[in-house]
Amino acid sequence: MVERVRGLLRMAEDPAVTDAESQAFTAKAAELMTRHAIAEAEARAERGEEPDAISRMDYAVPGVGGHGKARVRALADIAAAYGCQSAVRGNTADNTERTMILVGTVSALDALRMLLPSISMQMEASAKFMSSSHVTDIRELRNYTRSELETERKRYYRSFVRAYGRAVAERIREFRARLRENTSAEASGGASNGSEVSESGRGAELVLRDDIHRVNEEFHKQFPQLRKHRPERTHSAAGYRAGYRRGREAELGLETPVSGGGTSTLTDGG
């Protein structure tokens, strides 16, 4: 399964493929990883084994264009949808690289390690295209100075990226919830006498819920004193709307619409 996912992501990142093909490859990879994590939790519960271990990984986030904080916020939302907690080191307004520190189950971190680069690539491509189109549109409305257009482009880009991450995260949460529900429903339907399969489905659900609590405990143990992430002062409503819409429509293999849902809290390791 892991080799299939890697193969799909290699194809998604091939510059020779179209944007639609790239999204489709990433979509299938995300679906495989999510289904695999649910199946693994169910199998461990059925065998009476210990839950998935909690681990930690560092993920480098570029600050190119001064958009590092927006990228961190978007990727932190996506990581939270996989049940992970995140802190960030060096999260300044500069163009320098910063490091996201992710704490989660081994399976969730494996999925993010493979999926985040491809999701980021799609997000950045969409943000670049849409922000350029936005600047072209407003230039025709009145005589903006070059400085004003550049400021608007940056505001739009950052808002687009943050909203894109939020929309993708919400869809991932809904998809994972639906898979858990389907697992439990199938287990109940396939049980003949009240039964082992039904217990397996409920066991998987309990394991996945317990994972979230264990991750939270480990995260706060490792980072007991963190400053809250400060939201950026600049914001573009148009960019946010466009980013949310693009994130909702991005090919993720989830086949579920975005509808409400909570947002994750990003903390800053300073």
mmCIF file of C-alpha atoms in Angstrom:
data_model
loop_
_atom_site.group_PDB
_atom_site.id
_atom_site.type_symbol
_atom_site.label_atom_id
_atom_site.label_comp_id
_atom_site.label_asym_id
_atom_site.label_seq_id
_atom_site.Cartn_x
_atom_site.Cartn_y
_atom_site.Cartn_z
ATOM 1 C CA MET A 1 0.000 0.000 0.000
ATOM 2 C CA VAL A 2 2.813 2.390 0.905
ATOM 3 C CA GLU A 3 4.546 1.721 -2.413
ATOM 4 C CA ARG A 4 1.291 2.369 -4.271
ATOM 5 C CA VAL A 5 0.905 5.681 -2.455
ATOM 6 C CA ARG A 6 4.483 6.696 -3.224
ATOM 7 C CA GLY A 7 3.982 5.796 -6.868
ATOM 8 C CA LEU A 8 0.815 7.891 -7.072
ATOM 9 C CA LEU A 9 2.533 10.868 -5.461
ATOM 10 C CA ARG A 10 5.512 10.594 -7.803
ATOM 11 C CA MET A 11 3.083 10.817 -10.698
ATOM 12 C CA ALA A 12 1.254 13.724 -9.041
ATOM 13 C CA GLU A 13 4.496 15.685 -8.758
ATOM 14 C CA ASP A 14 5.601 14.967 -12.324
ATOM 15 C CA PRO A 15 5.695 18.335 -14.160
ATOM 16 C CA ALA A 16 4.544 16.574 -17.329
ATOM 17 C CA VAL A 17 1.055 15.800 -15.978
ATOM 18 C CA THR A 18 -1.846 18.249 -16.060
ATOM 19 C CA ASP A 19 -3.182 19.954 -12.932
ATOM 20 C CA ALA A 20 -6.287 17.756 -13.019
ATOM 21 C CA GLU A 21 -4.183 14.589 -13.307
ATOM 22 C CA SER A 22 -1.947 15.727 -10.449
ATOM 23 C CA GLN A 23 -4.963 16.294 -8.213
ATOM 24 C CA ALA A 24 -6.430 12.924 -9.147
ATOM 25 C CA PHE A 25 -3.204 11.096 -8.230
ATOM 26 C CA THR A 26 -2.981 12.917 -4.892
ATOM 27 C CA ALA A 27 -6.662 12.163 -4.288
ATOM 28 C CA LYS A 28 -6.181 8.431 -4.663
ATOM 29 C CA ALA A 29 -3.103 8.501 -2.438
ATOM 30 C CA ALA A 30 -4.996 10.350 0.329
ATOM 31 C CA GLU A 31 -7.868 7.898 0.139
ATOM 32 C CA LEU A 32 -5.569 4.876 0.345
ATOM 33 C CA MET A 33 -3.718 6.267 3.359
ATOM 34 C CA THR A 34 -6.939 7.107 5.190
ATOM 35 C CA ARG A 35 -8.549 3.746 4.529
ATOM 36 C CA HIS A 36 -5.357 1.989 5.561
ATOM 37 C CA ALA A 37 -5.253 3.823 8.920
ATOM 38 C CA ILE A 38 -8.881 2.867 9.666
ATOM 39 C CA ALA A 39 -8.255 -0.760 8.696
ATOM 40 C CA GLU A 40 -5.121 -0.918 10.846
ATOM 41 C CA ALA A 41 -6.968 0.457 13.881
ATOM 42 C CA GLU A 42 -9.714 -2.116 13.374
ATOM 43 C CA ALA A 43 -7.192 -4.942 13.035
ATOM 44 C CA ARG A 44 -5.317 -3.936 16.193
ATOM 45 C CA ALA A 45 -8.570 -3.711 18.148
ATOM 46 C CA GLU A 46 -9.681 -7.116 16.878
ATOM 47 C CA ARG A 47 -6.374 -8.697 17.888
ATOM 48 C CA GLY A 48 -6.415 -6.979 21.272
ATOM 49 C CA GLU A 49 -3.097 -5.237 20.558
ATOM 50 C CA GLU A 50 -1.759 -1.963 21.882
ATOM 51 C CA PRO A 51 -2.824 1.146 19.936
ATOM 52 C CA ASP A 52 -0.572 2.833 17.402
ATOM 53 C CA ALA A 53 2.512 4.423 18.956
ATOM 54 C CA ILE A 54 2.765 8.204 19.355
ATOM 55 C CA SER A 55 5.714 9.822 17.605
ATOM 56 C CA ARG A 56 6.996 13.186 16.416
ATOM 57 C CA MET A 57 8.320 14.589 13.162
ATOM 58 C CA ASP A 58 9.689 17.885 11.894
ATOM 59 C CA TYR A 59 8.356 19.356 8.678
ATOM 60 C CA ALA A 60 10.054 22.270 6.924
ATOM 61 C CA VAL A 61 7.765 25.049 5.682
ATOM 62 C CA PRO A 62 9.169 27.642 3.249
ATOM 63 C CA GLY A 63 8.772 31.342 3.903
ATOM 64 C CA VAL A 64 9.050 32.362 0.256
ATOM 65 C CA GLY A 65 7.129 35.522 -0.539
ATOM 66 C CA GLY A 66 6.569 36.253 3.134
ATOM 67 C CA HIS A 67 3.754 33.676 3.201
ATOM 68 C CA GLY A 68 5.314 31.274 5.717
ATOM 69 C CA LYS A 69 2.823 31.979 8.506
ATOM 70 C CA ALA A 70 -0.133 31.371 6.200
ATOM 71 C CA ARG A 71 1.381 28.087 5.014
ATOM 72 C CA VAL A 72 1.959 26.965 8.583
ATOM 73 C CA ARG A 73 -1.638 27.734 9.516
ATOM 74 C CA ALA A 74 -3.003 25.816 6.523
ATOM 75 C CA LEU A 75 -0.805 22.759 7.075
ATOM 76 C CA ALA A 76 -1.491 22.765 10.828
ATOM 77 C CA ASP A 77 -5.227 22.577 10.091
ATOM 78 C CA ILE A 78 -4.646 19.616 7.773
ATOM 79 C CA ALA A 79 -2.419 17.878 10.338
ATOM 80 C CA ALA A 80 -5.102 18.405 13.003
ATOM 81 C CA ALA A 81 -7.625 16.698 10.712
ATOM 82 C CA TYR A 82 -5.395 13.624 10.877
ATOM 83 C CA GLY A 83 -5.464 13.794 14.684
ATOM 84 C CA CYS A 84 -2.069 15.465 15.094
ATOM 85 C CA GLN A 85 -0.990 18.444 17.187
ATOM 86 C CA SER A 86 1.548 20.968 15.945
ATOM 87 C CA ALA A 87 3.964 23.619 17.159
ATOM 88 C CA VAL A 88 6.184 25.808 15.017
ATOM 89 C CA ARG A 89 9.712 27.080 15.464
ATOM 90 C CA GLY A 90 10.956 30.259 13.792
ATOM 91 C CA ASN A 91 7.537 31.399 12.616
ATOM 92 C CA THR A 92 8.384 35.011 11.802
ATOM 93 C CA ALA A 93 7.245 37.347 9.041
ATOM 94 C CA ASP A 94 10.556 36.833 7.246
ATOM 95 C CA ASN A 95 11.041 34.830 4.055
ATOM 96 C CA THR A 96 13.076 32.244 5.945
ATOM 97 C CA GLU A 97 12.180 28.581 6.375
ATOM 98 C CA ARG A 98 10.440 27.577 9.572
ATOM 99 C CA THR A 99 9.895 24.159 11.177
ATOM 100 C CA MET A 100 6.569 22.603 12.076
ATOM 101 C CA ILE A 101 6.824 20.018 14.845
ATOM 102 C CA LEU A 102 4.052 17.441 14.485
ATOM 103 C CA VAL A 103 3.018 15.007 17.207
ATOM 104 C CA GLY A 104 0.700 12.152 16.267
ATOM 105 C CA THR A 105 0.349 8.439 15.765
ATOM 106 C CA VAL A 106 2.931 6.739 13.583
ATOM 107 C CA SER A 107 0.341 5.993 10.880
ATOM 108 C CA ALA A 108 -0.931 9.600 10.823
ATOM 109 C CA LEU A 109 2.599 10.995 10.570
ATOM 110 C CA ASP A 110 3.434 8.530 7.789
ATOM 111 C CA ALA A 111 0.404 9.755 5.870
ATOM 112 C CA LEU A 112 1.274 13.419 6.381
ATOM 113 C CA ARG A 113 4.909 12.869 5.460
ATOM 114 C CA MET A 114 3.811 11.635 2.054
ATOM 115 C CA LEU A 115 0.721 13.779 1.456
ATOM 116 C CA LEU A 116 1.695 17.254 2.667
ATOM 117 C CA PRO A 117 4.177 17.952 -0.153
ATOM 118 C CA SER A 118 1.609 17.137 -2.842
ATOM 119 C CA ILE A 119 -1.216 19.018 -1.122
ATOM 120 C CA SER A 120 1.135 21.986 -0.668
ATOM 121 C CA MET A 121 2.059 21.909 -4.336
ATOM 122 C CA GLN A 122 -1.609 22.079 -5.371
ATOM 123 C CA MET A 123 -2.329 24.797 -2.820
ATOM 124 C CA GLU A 124 0.578 26.978 -3.938
ATOM 125 C CA ALA A 125 -0.248 26.555 -7.633
ATOM 126 C CA SER A 126 -3.862 27.593 -7.026
ATOM 127 C CA ALA A 127 -2.854 30.519 -4.812
ATOM 128 C CA LYS A 128 -0.377 31.812 -7.377
ATOM 129 C CA PHE A 129 -2.856 31.605 -10.232
ATOM 130 C CA MET A 130 -5.777 33.110 -8.335
ATOM 131 C CA SER A 131 -3.795 35.960 -6.776
ATOM 132 C CA SER A 132 -2.405 36.924 -10.179
ATOM 133 C CA SER A 133 -5.920 36.875 -11.652
ATOM 134 C CA HIS A 134 -7.195 38.987 -8.769
ATOM 135 C CA VAL A 135 -4.516 41.634 -9.303
ATOM 136 C CA THR A 136 -5.271 41.710 -13.025
ATOM 137 C CA ASP A 137 -8.973 42.245 -12.284
ATOM 138 C CA ILE A 138 -8.540 45.066 -9.778
ATOM 139 C CA ARG A 139 -5.950 46.806 -11.981
ATOM 140 C CA GLU A 140 -8.719 47.365 -14.492
ATOM 141 C CA LEU A 141 -10.979 49.062 -11.923
ATOM 142 C CA ARG A 142 -8.767 52.053 -11.232
ATOM 143 C CA ASN A 143 -5.171 53.228 -11.331
ATOM 144 C CA TYR A 144 -3.430 51.373 -8.525
ATOM 145 C CA THR A 145 0.251 51.998 -7.927
ATOM 146 C CA ARG A 146 2.631 49.096 -8.307
ATOM 147 C CA SER A 147 3.137 49.064 -4.531
ATOM 148 C CA GLU A 148 -0.603 48.918 -3.855
ATOM 149 C CA LEU A 149 -1.059 46.026 -6.292
ATOM 150 C CA GLU A 150 1.771 44.080 -4.693
ATOM 151 C CA THR A 151 0.318 44.616 -1.220
ATOM 152 C CA GLU A 152 -3.089 43.419 -2.402
ATOM 153 C CA ARG A 153 -1.564 40.391 -4.104
ATOM 154 C CA LYS A 154 0.182 39.349 -0.878
ATOM 155 C CA ARG A 155 -2.947 39.837 1.245
ATOM 156 C CA TYR A 156 -4.992 37.812 -1.214
ATOM 157 C CA TYR A 157 -2.371 35.032 -1.426
ATOM 158 C CA ARG A 158 -2.080 34.600 2.340
ATOM 159 C CA SER A 159 -5.827 34.596 2.908
ATOM 160 C CA PHE A 160 -6.280 32.128 0.053
ATOM 161 C CA VAL A 161 -3.730 29.715 1.531
ATOM 162 C CA ARG A 162 -5.220 29.817 5.036
ATOM 163 C CA ALA A 163 -8.735 29.181 3.738
ATOM 164 C CA TYR A 164 -7.584 26.423 1.379
ATOM 165 C CA GLY A 165 -6.028 24.547 4.302
ATOM 166 C CA ARG A 166 -9.146 24.948 6.409
ATOM 167 C CA ALA A 167 -11.431 23.616 3.668
ATOM 168 C CA VAL A 168 -9.211 20.616 2.945
ATOM 169 C CA ALA A 169 -8.982 19.854 6.673
ATOM 170 C CA GLU A 170 -12.757 19.895 7.070
ATOM 171 C CA ARG A 171 -13.179 17.496 4.167
ATOM 172 C CA ILE A 172 -10.580 15.128 5.624
ATOM 173 C CA ARG A 173 -12.366 15.141 8.988
ATOM 174 C CA GLU A 174 -15.689 14.361 7.352
ATOM 175 C CA PHE A 175 -14.180 11.589 5.253
ATOM 176 C CA ARG A 176 -12.468 9.957 8.248
ATOM 177 C CA ALA A 177 -15.686 10.191 10.271
ATOM 178 C CA ARG A 178 -17.639 8.618 7.436
ATOM 179 C CA LEU A 179 -15.156 5.768 7.140
ATOM 180 C CA ARG A 180 -15.427 5.074 10.864
ATOM 181 C CA GLU A 181 -19.217 5.072 10.625
ATOM 182 C CA ASN A 182 -19.132 2.736 7.631
ATOM 183 C CA THR A 183 -16.741 0.407 9.439
ATOM 184 C CA SER A 184 -19.064 0.212 12.434
ATOM 185 C CA ALA A 185 -22.158 -0.211 10.225
ATOM 186 C CA GLU A 186 -20.550 -2.980 8.177
ATOM 187 C CA ALA A 187 -19.391 -4.698 11.346
ATOM 188 C CA SER A 188 -22.884 -4.582 12.822
ATOM 189 C CA GLY A 189 -24.490 -5.760 9.588
ATOM 190 C CA GLY A 190 -22.074 -8.647 9.189
ATOM 191 C CA ALA A 191 -22.404 -9.869 12.756
ATOM 192 C CA SER A 192 -24.516 -13.018 13.079
ATOM 193 C CA ASN A 193 -24.922 -13.461 16.825
ATOM 194 C CA GLY A 194 -24.179 -10.230 18.427
ATOM 195 C CA SER A 195 -20.784 -10.823 17.932
ATOM 196 C CA GLU A 196 -17.133 -10.564 17.344
ATOM 197 C CA VAL A 197 -17.290 -8.508 14.148
ATOM 198 C CA SER A 198 -19.527 -5.930 15.791
ATOM 199 C CA GLU A 199 -17.124 -5.691 18.711
ATOM 200 C CA SER A 200 -14.292 -5.229 16.210
ATOM 201 C CA GLY A 201 -16.004 -2.239 14.617
ATOM 202 C CA ARG A 202 -16.669 -0.622 17.979
ATOM 203 C CA GLY A 203 -13.099 -1.414 19.010
ATOM 204 C CA ALA A 204 -11.678 0.430 16.031
ATOM 205 C CA GLU A 205 -13.822 3.464 16.816
ATOM 206 C CA LEU A 206 -12.636 3.511 20.425
ATOM 207 C CA VAL A 207 -9.004 3.126 19.388
ATOM 208 C CA LEU A 208 -9.215 6.078 16.994
ATOM 209 C CA ARG A 209 -10.862 8.248 19.647
ATOM 210 C CA ASP A 210 -8.260 7.211 22.194
ATOM 211 C CA ASP A 211 -5.508 8.153 19.725
ATOM 212 C CA ILE A 212 -6.626 11.791 19.863
ATOM 213 C CA HIS A 213 -6.458 11.869 23.665
ATOM 214 C CA ARG A 214 -3.062 10.165 23.735
ATOM 215 C CA VAL A 215 -1.689 12.595 21.144
ATOM 216 C CA ASN A 216 -2.953 15.590 23.141
ATOM 217 C CA GLU A 217 -1.382 14.281 26.335
ATOM 218 C CA GLU A 218 1.984 13.653 24.672
ATOM 219 C CA PHE A 219 1.945 17.030 22.926
ATOM 220 C CA HIS A 220 1.319 18.965 26.136
ATOM 221 C CA LYS A 221 3.938 16.869 27.887
ATOM 222 C CA GLN A 222 6.530 17.841 25.264
ATOM 223 C CA PHE A 223 5.385 21.466 24.950
ATOM 224 C CA PRO A 224 3.910 22.560 28.290
ATOM 225 C CA GLN A 225 4.455 26.283 27.715
ATOM 226 C CA LEU A 226 3.660 27.543 24.246
ATOM 227 C CA ARG A 227 2.628 30.947 23.036
ATOM 228 C CA LYS A 228 -0.582 31.101 21.046
ATOM 229 C CA HIS A 229 -0.260 31.705 17.336
ATOM 230 C CA ARG A 230 -0.841 35.360 16.515
ATOM 231 C CA PRO A 231 -3.176 35.857 13.560
ATOM 232 C CA GLU A 232 -1.877 37.979 10.717
ATOM 233 C CA ARG A 233 -3.202 41.526 10.708
ATOM 234 C CA THR A 234 -3.699 41.693 6.954
ATOM 235 C CA HIS A 235 -6.684 39.848 5.516
ATOM 236 C CA SER A 236 -8.416 39.656 2.154
ATOM 237 C CA ALA A 237 -12.050 38.566 2.215
ATOM 238 C CA ALA A 238 -11.931 37.848 -1.517
ATOM 239 C CA GLY A 239 -8.824 35.722 -1.115
ATOM 240 C CA TYR A 240 -10.325 33.800 1.785
ATOM 241 C CA ARG A 241 -13.538 33.054 -0.116
ATOM 242 C CA ALA A 242 -11.607 31.914 -3.178
ATOM 243 C CA GLY A 243 -9.224 29.739 -1.146
ATOM 244 C CA TYR A 244 -12.051 28.078 0.753
ATOM 245 C CA ARG A 245 -13.897 27.373 -2.491
ATOM 246 C CA ARG A 246 -10.782 25.930 -4.154
ATOM 247 C CA GLY A 247 -10.013 23.796 -1.097
ATOM 248 C CA ARG A 248 -13.542 22.457 -1.127
ATOM 249 C CA GLU A 249 -13.301 21.584 -4.803
ATOM 250 C CA ALA A 250 -9.743 20.168 -4.764
ATOM 251 C CA GLU A 251 -9.492 16.540 -5.870
ATOM 252 C CA LEU A 252 -8.847 14.626 -2.645
ATOM 253 C CA GLY A 253 -10.692 11.398 -3.338
ATOM 254 C CA LEU A 254 -13.033 12.190 -0.454
ATOM 255 C CA GLU A 255 -16.276 12.642 -2.396
ATOM 256 C CA THR A 256 -17.879 14.671 0.372
ATOM 257 C CA PRO A 257 -18.842 18.362 0.459
ATOM 258 C CA VAL A 258 -17.495 20.780 3.019
ATOM 259 C CA SER A 259 -20.057 21.809 5.604
ATOM 260 C CA GLY A 260 -19.117 23.650 8.754
ATOM 261 C CA GLY A 261 -16.787 22.174 11.326
ATOM 262 C CA GLY A 262 -14.286 23.358 13.871
ATOM 263 C CA THR A 263 -10.867 24.831 13.231
ATOM 264 C CA SER A 264 -7.662 23.750 14.855
ATOM 265 C CA THR A 265 -5.623 25.875 17.208
ATOM 266 C CA LEU A 266 -2.060 26.503 16.174
ATOM 267 C CA THR A 267 0.515 27.093 18.857
ATOM 268 C CA ASP A 268 3.905 28.670 18.400
ATOM 269 C CA GLY A 269 7.042 27.197 19.892
ATOM 270 C CA GLY A 270 8.795 30.559 19.585
#
